[in-house]
Amino acid sequence: MLKAAPLPSANRLVCQAAATVEAPAVVAANPKDLNERHAAVANYFPGVLGIDDFIQRVEIALCGYGFTGRNSISCSNLCRDEITAVLKDKIEHSFGGSFNTNGLGGVLTCGVTGMGAGLSHSPICESSGRERYVFFSFPHIAIDSTGTLANISRPGRPGTSCACGALIKCMTELKADGVEKSCKVPGVHDPLDPEYSILKQRLARRIRWEQLDIQNMDLSDVTKAAERMITDDLEYLIEKAVDTNKADYAVVTGVQIHNWSTNFDDDVPNLELVWPTKVYTVVNGKTTYLDLTKIPSLTPRQLQLLAQASMGSAAEPSNSSSIISSVSATSTITEIPHDYMAHRLGAADVKGATQDGKPSYSDNIKAGDAPSKDPAKPKMDSIDLNDMTQAFRSFSAAFSNPSFVETFTNGNGKSS
């Protein structure tokens, strides 16, 4: 195997910065005990599920409200990092090819037009003439097999890498410079680094609005704040882009968690987990929040079959006859096979179910209380007066700069 070049200094510093952040004490996981590893991740993300367990619960929940891979289009919003491909594969195995709006750190920059482009590809139900969309949105984080935040070992690249690099960079810079400095008027961004600068600005505004202390936040805290910000942005775009008179939709959000071995090429299982935050449907304009914990997990044997099918031919390692699984108190955890990982990282019959024929279990998986919505939350296009004042001061300073005056007045006080 060819040896990869050493990490560029900037990337190395980003990963090192993540490793030095104060974090809650976690008992180091036994890398080969899947239950213990699940517990270590749950210390940061209570209620986390194995990725196959999560997907099957989502599929059952949404099917109860009329959404299937045959009658809906899935829209996935993940980080651009190639390691998010495992979740994308799982989504597409259940819900078909997805329209993606991926951005660094999962930030949404597609806008209303980009969102509408995906929706225009939806199947149309023959019986009702309605369209159905399923929105998936997940920033991501690495927590390695020993329970260490940010660390991940990538195929073909020696040494320790990190995820999410964009969020780690945001966290590092916000800690160094303070949150206020990065709170900008919407639409102001770095033209050479638009996506990252938008991510940092929106995250800074969210942290300021929630009155969080960035100095006391570790990567799991920053990732959770990013998830809340990105989910609100998604819902705001949906309000602008979706016509509920002609379409129904579902929203599934959370955090994707990579619980891989500290050495990609050893025999320690690589796990993928999901921390769900919101699952709800909007059918005929009515919103119903769903509780995935009310849906029982499949058996380990059933999950093994589901996991293998969702990874295609690459799911059958030449030197292994089965996928490792282990039952924990809250979920069934399934290994992501090494051969598939190495390979992966290197709609007909649209009749649809009607609400009249929904299965009886659909009423039993409703969540108790709908989350409250605060209209004061910062939106993608909302303007804070403090940010406007800062912007005017910056413009004034620029216009009075001697170099500006010299350039545009020929040095004699008169414009050229």
GROMACS .gro file of C-alpha atoms in nm:
model
  416
    1MET     CA    1   0.000   0.000   0.000
    2LEU     CA    2   0.126   0.347  -0.085
    3LYS     CA    3   0.209   0.564   0.213
    4ALA     CA    4   0.009   0.883   0.235
    5ALA     CA    5   0.183   1.213   0.281
    6PRO     CA    6   0.190   1.354   0.635
    7LEU     CA    7  -0.103   1.567   0.743
    8PRO     CA    8  -0.070   1.930   0.630
    9SER     CA    9   0.017   2.148   0.927
   10ALA     CA   10  -0.321   2.329   0.925
   11ASN     CA   11  -0.517   2.002   0.940
   12ARG     CA   12  -0.286   1.863   1.205
   13LEU     CA   13  -0.339   2.171   1.421
   14VAL     CA   14  -0.716   2.144   1.384
   15CYS     CA   15  -0.711   1.782   1.506
   16GLN     CA   16  -0.473   1.863   1.791
   17ALA     CA   17  -0.696   2.151   1.899
   18ALA     CA   18  -0.992   1.914   1.926
   19ALA     CA   19  -0.791   1.673   2.137
   20THR     CA   20  -0.701   1.940   2.393
   21VAL     CA   21  -1.059   2.056   2.462
   22GLU     CA   22  -1.189   1.989   2.812
   23ALA     CA   23  -1.445   1.708   2.800
   24PRO     CA   24  -1.649   1.508   3.054
   25ALA     CA   25  -1.463   1.216   3.204
   26VAL     CA   26  -1.537   0.899   3.007
   27VAL     CA   27  -1.431   0.550   3.106
   28ALA     CA   28  -1.214   0.427   2.817
   29ALA     CA   29  -1.412   0.175   2.616
   30ASN     CA   30  -1.291  -0.177   2.548
   31PRO     CA   31  -1.261  -0.154   2.167
   32LYS     CA   32  -1.398  -0.505   2.113
   33ASP     CA   33  -1.689  -0.473   2.356
   34LEU     CA   34  -1.963  -0.312   2.148
   35ASN     CA   35  -2.191  -0.257   2.446
   36GLU     CA   36  -1.916  -0.071   2.631
   37ARG     CA   37  -1.840   0.142   2.325
   38HIS     CA   38  -2.209   0.224   2.287
   39ALA     CA   39  -2.219   0.335   2.652
   40ALA     CA   40  -1.912   0.558   2.602
   41VAL     CA   41  -2.081   0.735   2.307
   42ALA     CA   42  -2.410   0.759   2.500
   43ASN     CA   43  -2.223   0.956   2.768
   44TYR     CA   44  -2.212   1.244   2.516
   45PHE     CA   45  -2.528   1.157   2.318
   46PRO     CA   46  -2.791   0.986   2.538
   47GLY     CA   47  -3.032   0.774   2.337
   48VAL     CA   48  -2.787   0.710   2.051
   49LEU     CA   49  -2.881   0.420   1.819
   50GLY     CA   50  -2.685   0.190   1.592
   51ILE     CA   51  -2.724   0.310   1.234
   52ASP     CA   52  -2.919   0.004   1.110
   53ASP     CA   53  -3.143   0.008   1.415
   54PHE     CA   54  -3.208   0.379   1.356
   55ILE     CA   55  -3.291   0.339   0.985
   56GLN     CA   56  -3.534   0.052   1.037
   57ARG     CA   57  -3.719   0.246   1.306
   58VAL     CA   58  -3.742   0.552   1.080
   59GLU     CA   59  -3.866   0.340   0.789
   60ILE     CA   60  -4.138   0.182   1.004
   61ALA     CA   61  -4.239   0.517   1.156
   62LEU     CA   62  -4.266   0.698   0.823
   63CYS     CA   63  -4.440   0.408   0.651
   64GLY     CA   64  -4.714   0.443   0.913
   65TYR     CA   65  -4.780   0.793   0.775
   66GLY     CA   66  -4.762   0.705   0.406
   67PHE     CA   67  -4.393   0.764   0.323
   68THR     CA   68  -4.198   0.487   0.148
   69GLY     CA   69  -3.904   0.460  -0.089
   70ARG     CA   70  -4.149   0.401  -0.374
   71ASN     CA   71  -4.365   0.709  -0.337
   72SER     CA   72  -4.128   0.972  -0.192
   73ILE     CA   73  -3.807   1.153  -0.277
   74SER     CA   74  -3.544   1.171  -0.006
   75CYS     CA   75  -3.340   1.489   0.040
   76SER     CA   76  -3.022   1.436   0.241
   77ASN     CA   77  -2.818   1.711   0.403
   78LEU     CA   78  -2.487   1.581   0.539
   79CYS     CA   79  -2.133   1.712   0.570
   80ARG     CA   80  -1.925   1.697   0.251
   81ASP     CA   81  -1.681   1.455   0.422
   82GLU     CA   82  -1.671   1.123   0.234
   83ILE     CA   83  -1.709   0.927   0.559
   84THR     CA   84  -2.074   1.035   0.574
   85ALA     CA   85  -2.136   0.804   0.275
   86VAL     CA   86  -2.232   0.517   0.506
   87LEU     CA   87  -2.540   0.704   0.632
   88LYS     CA   88  -2.620   0.816   0.278
   89ASP     CA   89  -2.615   0.450   0.164
   90LYS     CA   90  -2.847   0.347   0.445
   91ILE     CA   91  -3.092   0.628   0.363
   92GLU     CA   92  -3.091   0.544  -0.007
   93HIS     CA   93  -3.138   0.172   0.051
   94SER     CA   94  -3.466   0.248   0.231
   95PHE     CA   95  -3.583   0.563   0.053
   96GLY     CA   96  -3.418   0.555  -0.290
   97GLY     CA   97  -3.169   0.790  -0.452
   98SER     CA   98  -3.153   1.117  -0.261
   99PHE     CA   99  -3.119   1.477  -0.371
  100ASN     CA  100  -2.833   1.614  -0.165
  101THR     CA  101  -2.780   1.963  -0.024
  102ASN     CA  102  -2.452   1.877   0.151
  103GLY     CA  103  -2.227   2.150   0.290
  104LEU     CA  104  -1.921   2.179   0.513
  105GLY     CA  105  -2.028   2.075   0.860
  106GLY     CA  106  -2.377   2.016   0.719
  107VAL     CA  107  -2.442   2.388   0.673
  108LEU     CA  108  -2.727   2.462   0.431
  109THR     CA  109  -2.625   2.698   0.151
  110CYS     CA  110  -2.848   2.564  -0.131
  111GLY     CA  111  -3.117   2.824  -0.063
  112VAL     CA  112  -3.481   2.810  -0.168
  113THR     CA  113  -3.395   2.747  -0.535
  114GLY     CA  114  -3.168   2.454  -0.451
  115MET     CA  115  -3.428   2.303  -0.224
  116GLY     CA  116  -3.699   2.348  -0.485
  117ALA     CA  117  -3.487   2.177  -0.748
  118GLY     CA  118  -3.488   1.856  -0.545
  119LEU     CA  119  -3.858   1.873  -0.471
  120SER     CA  120  -3.942   1.905  -0.840
  121HIS     CA  121  -3.801   1.552  -0.891
  122SER     CA  122  -4.051   1.388  -0.655
  123PRO     CA  123  -4.279   1.105  -0.765
  124ILE     CA  124  -4.647   1.200  -0.789
  125CYS     CA  125  -4.893   0.967  -0.620
  126GLU     CA  126  -5.142   0.828  -0.872
  127SER     CA  127  -5.429   0.806  -0.626
  128SER     CA  128  -5.403   1.152  -0.469
  129GLY     CA  129  -5.186   1.354  -0.708
  130ARG     CA  130  -4.973   1.461  -0.410
  131GLU     CA  131  -4.596   1.465  -0.380
  132ARG     CA  132  -4.401   1.331  -0.081
  133TYR     CA  133  -4.059   1.444   0.045
  134VAL     CA  134  -3.843   1.302   0.324
  135PHE     CA  135  -3.575   1.540   0.457
  136PHE     CA  136  -3.273   1.397   0.638
  137SER     CA  137  -3.023   1.634   0.802
  138PHE     CA  138  -2.718   1.535   1.010
  139PRO     CA  139  -2.394   1.708   1.103
  140HIS     CA  140  -2.137   1.453   1.217
  141ILE     CA  141  -1.872   1.381   1.480
  142ALA     CA  142  -1.608   1.115   1.540
  143ILE     CA  143  -1.573   0.938   1.876
  144ASP     CA  144  -1.319   0.660   1.833
  145SER     CA  145  -1.334   0.305   1.972
  146THR     CA  146  -1.170   0.415   2.299
  147GLY     CA  147  -1.426   0.693   2.354
  148THR     CA  148  -1.204   0.985   2.245
  149LEU     CA  149  -1.383   1.285   2.091
  150ALA     CA  150  -1.294   1.393   1.735
  151ASN     CA  151  -1.048   1.111   1.656
  152ILE     CA  152  -1.087   0.890   1.350
  153SER     CA  153  -0.855   0.667   1.147
  154ARG     CA  154  -0.916   0.698   0.772
  155PRO     CA  155  -0.845   0.423   0.514
  156GLY     CA  156  -0.510   0.456   0.339
  157ARG     CA  157  -0.400   0.745   0.560
  158PRO     CA  158  -0.168   0.666   0.854
  159GLY     CA  159  -0.206   0.845   1.182
  160THR     CA  160  -0.506   1.005   1.348
  161SER     CA  161  -0.749   1.226   1.158
  162CYS     CA  162  -1.056   1.404   1.295
  163ALA     CA  163  -1.422   1.480   1.230
  164CYS     CA  164  -1.591   1.708   1.184
  165GLY     CA  165  -1.294   1.917   1.068
  166ALA     CA  166  -1.508   2.219   0.980
  167LEU     CA  167  -1.679   2.227   1.320
  168ILE     CA  168  -1.348   2.175   1.499
  169LYS     CA  169  -1.203   2.471   1.310
  170CYS     CA  170  -1.509   2.680   1.403
  171MET     CA  171  -1.474   2.584   1.768
  172THR     CA  172  -1.103   2.661   1.775
  173GLU     CA  173  -1.143   3.004   1.616
  174LEU     CA  174  -1.448   3.100   1.824
  175LYS     CA  175  -1.260   3.011   2.142
  176ALA     CA  176  -0.958   3.214   2.031
  177ASP     CA  177  -1.139   3.522   1.894
  178GLY     CA  178  -1.466   3.521   2.084
  179VAL     CA  179  -1.814   3.460   1.945
  180GLU     CA  180  -1.909   3.824   1.883
  181LYS     CA  181  -1.637   3.878   1.624
  182SER     CA  182  -1.787   3.614   1.396
  183CYS     CA  183  -2.148   3.737   1.420
  184LYS     CA  184  -2.205   3.898   1.082
  185VAL     CA  185  -2.499   4.041   0.889
  186PRO     CA  186  -2.646   3.760   0.672
  187GLY     CA  187  -2.503   3.773   0.320
  188VAL     CA  188  -2.158   3.889   0.432
  189HIS     CA  189  -1.904   3.610   0.385
  190ASP     CA  190  -1.551   3.539   0.268
  191PRO     CA  191  -1.560   3.512  -0.116
  192LEU     CA  192  -1.265   3.269  -0.112
  193ASP     CA  193  -1.413   3.058   0.167
  194PRO     CA  194  -1.790   3.110   0.139
  195GLU     CA  195  -1.924   2.787   0.283
  196TYR     CA  196  -1.698   2.776   0.589
  197SER     CA  197  -1.745   3.145   0.668
  198ILE     CA  198  -2.125   3.105   0.647
  199LEU     CA  199  -2.107   2.800   0.877
  200LYS     CA  200  -1.900   2.986   1.137
  201GLN     CA  201  -2.117   3.299   1.121
  202ARG     CA  202  -2.443   3.109   1.167
  203LEU     CA  203  -2.296   2.895   1.444
  204ALA     CA  204  -2.163   3.203   1.624
  205ARG     CA  205  -2.502   3.374   1.604
  206ARG     CA  206  -2.670   3.061   1.742
  207ILE     CA  207  -2.425   3.029   2.032
  208ARG     CA  208  -2.473   3.398   2.112
  209TRP     CA  209  -2.852   3.370   2.100
  210GLU     CA  210  -2.851   3.062   2.327
  211GLN     CA  211  -2.614   3.250   2.564
  212LEU     CA  212  -2.368   2.961   2.571
  213ASP     CA  213  -2.011   3.002   2.693
  214ILE     CA  214  -1.789   2.885   2.408
  215GLN     CA  215  -1.496   2.845   2.647
  216ASN     CA  216  -1.682   2.570   2.832
  217MET     CA  217  -1.798   2.385   2.520
  218ASP     CA  218  -1.633   2.068   2.389
  219LEU     CA  219  -1.680   1.925   2.039
  220SER     CA  220  -1.996   1.735   2.136
  221ASP     CA  221  -2.151   2.061   2.263
  222VAL     CA  222  -2.055   2.249   1.946
  223THR     CA  223  -2.191   1.967   1.730
  224LYS     CA  224  -2.523   1.973   1.915
  225ALA     CA  225  -2.546   2.352   1.873
  226ALA     CA  226  -2.470   2.309   1.502
  227GLU     CA  227  -2.746   2.047   1.475
  228ARG     CA  228  -3.000   2.281   1.631
  229MET     CA  229  -2.894   2.565   1.402
  230ILE     CA  230  -2.895   2.351   1.086
  231THR     CA  231  -3.232   2.192   1.173
  232ASP     CA  232  -3.387   2.536   1.220
  233ASP     CA  233  -3.237   2.647   0.887
  234LEU     CA  234  -3.381   2.338   0.718
  235GLU     CA  235  -3.727   2.401   0.860
  236TYR     CA  236  -3.710   2.765   0.753
  237LEU     CA  237  -3.623   2.665   0.395
  238ILE     CA  238  -3.901   2.407   0.397
  239GLU     CA  239  -4.149   2.680   0.493
  240LYS     CA  240  -4.034   2.881   0.190
  241ALA     CA  241  -4.006   2.595  -0.061
  242VAL     CA  242  -4.281   2.341   0.018
  243ASP     CA  243  -4.642   2.390  -0.085
  244THR     CA  244  -4.845   2.183   0.164
  245ASN     CA  245  -5.150   2.214  -0.060
  246LYS     CA  246  -4.988   1.970  -0.301
  247ALA     CA  247  -4.728   1.787  -0.094
  248ASP     CA  248  -4.670   1.599   0.231
  249TYR     CA  249  -4.328   1.578   0.391
  250ALA     CA  250  -4.130   1.422   0.676
  251VAL     CA  251  -3.828   1.556   0.862
  252VAL     CA  252  -3.562   1.336   1.026
  253THR     CA  253  -3.269   1.508   1.200
  254GLY     CA  254  -2.987   1.428   1.439
  255VAL     CA  255  -2.612   1.371   1.455
  256GLN     CA  256  -2.415   1.103   1.268
  257ILE     CA  257  -2.143   0.949   1.488
  258HIS     CA  258  -1.839   0.759   1.359
  259ASN     CA  259  -1.721   0.512   1.624
  260TRP     CA  260  -1.431   0.360   1.433
  261SER     CA  261  -1.119   0.176   1.538
  262THR     CA  262  -0.810   0.381   1.626
  263ASN     CA  263  -0.639   0.194   1.340
  264PHE     CA  264  -0.859   0.144   1.035
  265ASP     CA  265  -0.667  -0.167   0.924
  266ASP     CA  266  -0.681  -0.365   1.250
  267ASP     CA  267  -0.949  -0.617   1.351
  268VAL     CA  268  -1.145  -0.385   1.583
  269PRO     CA  269  -1.502  -0.331   1.451
  270ASN     CA  270  -1.596   0.002   1.296
  271LEU     CA  271  -1.937   0.126   1.412
  272GLU     CA  272  -2.172   0.392   1.279
  273LEU     CA  273  -2.428   0.543   1.515
  274VAL     CA  274  -2.702   0.807   1.497
  275TRP     CA  275  -2.832   1.039   1.768
  276PRO     CA  276  -3.190   1.126   1.661
  277THR     CA  277  -3.329   1.467   1.758
  278LYS     CA  278  -3.648   1.517   1.554
  279VAL     CA  279  -3.876   1.288   1.355
  280TYR     CA  280  -4.208   1.423   1.235
  281THR     CA  281  -4.448   1.420   0.942
  282VAL     CA  282  -4.664   1.690   0.787
  283VAL     CA  283  -4.958   1.527   0.607
  284ASN     CA  284  -5.236   1.742   0.462
  285GLY     CA  285  -5.088   2.029   0.659
  286LYS     CA  286  -5.107   1.847   0.996
  287THR     CA  287  -4.783   1.798   1.189
  288THR     CA  288  -4.728   1.478   1.391
  289TYR     CA  289  -4.413   1.426   1.599
  290LEU     CA  290  -4.297   1.065   1.632
  291ASP     CA  291  -4.101   0.884   1.904
  292LEU     CA  292  -3.858   0.624   1.771
  293THR     CA  293  -3.815   0.468   2.117
  294LYS     CA  294  -4.174   0.341   2.091
  295ILE     CA  295  -4.071   0.121   1.798
  296PRO     CA  296  -3.898  -0.203   1.907
  297SER     CA  297  -3.560  -0.295   1.766
  298LEU     CA  298  -3.524  -0.584   1.525
  299THR     CA  299  -3.343  -0.896   1.645
  300PRO     CA  300  -2.966  -0.919   1.589
  301ARG     CA  301  -3.025  -1.171   1.308
  302GLN     CA  302  -3.273  -0.943   1.132
  303LEU     CA  303  -3.042  -0.644   1.166
  304GLN     CA  304  -2.751  -0.844   1.022
  305LEU     CA  305  -2.959  -0.926   0.715
  306LEU     CA  306  -3.074  -0.564   0.681
  307ALA     CA  307  -2.720  -0.431   0.723
  308GLN     CA  308  -2.578  -0.667   0.464
  309ALA     CA  309  -2.848  -0.588   0.210
  310SER     CA  310  -2.800  -0.212   0.249
  311MET     CA  311  -2.431  -0.235   0.158
  312GLY     CA  312  -2.461  -0.434  -0.164
  313SER     CA  313  -2.191  -0.673  -0.283
  314ALA     CA  314  -1.924  -0.493  -0.078
  315ALA     CA  315  -2.096  -0.611   0.240
  316GLU     CA  316  -1.960  -0.964   0.204
  317PRO     CA  317  -1.600  -0.967   0.328
  318SER     CA  318  -1.396  -1.241   0.166
  319ASN     CA  319  -1.250  -1.348   0.501
  320SER     CA  320  -1.564  -1.324   0.714
  321SER     CA  321  -1.899  -1.501   0.707
  322SER     CA  322  -2.100  -1.263   0.923
  323ILE     CA  323  -2.132  -0.910   1.052
  324ILE     CA  324  -2.065  -0.864   1.422
  325SER     CA  325  -2.356  -0.746   1.633
  326SER     CA  326  -2.421  -0.701   2.000
  327VAL     CA  327  -2.734  -0.625   2.196
  328SER     CA  328  -2.717  -0.335   2.442
  329ALA     CA  329  -2.980  -0.202   2.680
  330THR     CA  330  -3.120   0.045   2.427
  331SER     CA  331  -3.026  -0.076   2.081
  332THR     CA  332  -2.866  -0.334   1.862
  333ILE     CA  333  -2.521  -0.228   1.742
  334THR     CA  334  -2.393  -0.364   1.411
  335GLU     CA  335  -2.041  -0.357   1.271
  336ILE     CA  336  -1.976  -0.182   0.940
  337PRO     CA  337  -1.751  -0.433   0.755
  338HIS     CA  338  -1.397  -0.327   0.673
  339ASP     CA  339  -1.418  -0.437   0.306
  340TYR     CA  340  -1.730  -0.229   0.249
  341MET     CA  341  -1.578   0.077   0.420
  342ALA     CA  342  -1.259   0.055   0.218
  343HIS     CA  343  -1.454   0.008  -0.106
  344ARG     CA  344  -1.715   0.273  -0.039
  345LEU     CA  345  -1.474   0.545   0.063
  346GLY     CA  346  -1.208   0.491  -0.213
  347ALA     CA  347  -3.899   0.461  -0.869
  348ALA     CA  348  -4.157   0.277  -1.031
  349ASP     CA  349  -4.501   0.167  -0.902
  350VAL     CA  350  -4.585   0.500  -0.739
  351LYS     CA  351  -4.926   0.427  -0.594
  352GLY     CA  352  -4.858   0.505  -0.229
  353ALA     CA  353  -5.051   0.446   0.087
  354THR     CA  354  -5.335   0.677   0.178
  355GLN     CA  355  -5.404   0.800   0.528
  356ASP     CA  356  -5.732   0.610   0.524
  357GLY     CA  357  -5.536   0.287   0.510
  358LYS     CA  358  -5.261   0.372   0.760
  359PRO     CA  359  -5.150   0.088   0.990
  360SER     CA  360  -5.288   0.081   1.345
  361TYR     CA  361  -4.944   0.125   1.504
  362SER     CA  362  -4.908   0.476   1.361
  363ASP     CA  363  -5.106   0.628   1.650
  364ASN     CA  364  -4.896   0.444   1.908
  365ILE     CA  365  -4.564   0.601   1.805
  366LYS     CA  366  -4.666   0.964   1.839
  367ALA     CA  367  -4.445   1.175   2.064
  368GLY     CA  368  -4.604   1.317   2.378
  369ASP     CA  369  -4.551   1.691   2.339
  370ALA     CA  370  -4.448   1.883   2.028
  371PRO     CA  371  -4.133   2.092   2.078
  372SER     CA  372  -4.202   2.461   2.120
  373LYS     CA  373  -4.085   2.704   1.853
  374ASP     CA  374  -3.932   3.037   1.952
  375PRO     CA  375  -3.990   3.298   1.678
  376ALA     CA  376  -3.696   3.499   1.817
  377LYS     CA  377  -3.442   3.238   1.709
  378PRO     CA  378  -3.192   3.375   1.454
  379LYS     CA  379  -3.291   3.278   1.100
  380MET     CA  380  -3.077   3.248   0.789
  381ASP     CA  381  -3.182   3.597   0.676
  382SER     CA  382  -3.263   3.771   1.006
  383ILE     CA  383  -3.060   4.080   1.097
  384ASP     CA  384  -2.938   4.168   1.444
  385LEU     CA  385  -2.905   4.541   1.517
  386ASN     CA  386  -2.567   4.487   1.684
  387ASP     CA  387  -2.433   4.317   1.372
  388MET     CA  388  -2.558   4.606   1.155
  389THR     CA  389  -2.381   4.858   1.380
  390GLN     CA  390  -2.060   4.658   1.357
  391ALA     CA  391  -2.091   4.639   0.979
  392PHE     CA  392  -2.137   5.016   0.945
  393ARG     CA  393  -1.832   5.075   1.161
  394SER     CA  394  -1.628   4.841   0.943
  395PHE     CA  395  -1.740   5.020   0.626
  396SER     CA  396  -1.663   5.359   0.778
  397ALA     CA  397  -1.317   5.244   0.877
  398ALA     CA  398  -1.256   5.110   0.525
  399PHE     CA  399  -1.367   5.432   0.354
  400SER     CA  400  -1.143   5.645   0.576
  401ASN     CA  401  -0.841   5.421   0.526
  402PRO     CA  402  -0.554   5.624   0.366
  403SER     CA  403  -0.493   5.360   0.100
  404PHE     CA  404  -0.861   5.377  -0.004
  405VAL     CA  405  -0.849   5.756  -0.023
  406GLU     CA  406  -0.522   5.748  -0.220
  407THR     CA  407  -0.658   5.495  -0.469
  408PHE     CA  408  -0.984   5.672  -0.548
  409THR     CA  409  -0.882   6.039  -0.526
  410ASN     CA  410  -0.543   6.033  -0.708
  411GLY     CA  411  -0.388   6.166  -0.388
  412ASN     CA  412  -0.530   6.520  -0.436
  413GLY     CA  413  -0.864   6.484  -0.258
  414LYS     CA  414  -1.050   6.472  -0.592
  415SER     CA  415  -1.208   6.162  -0.733
  416SER     CA  416  -1.050   6.015  -1.045
   0.00000   0.00000   0.00000
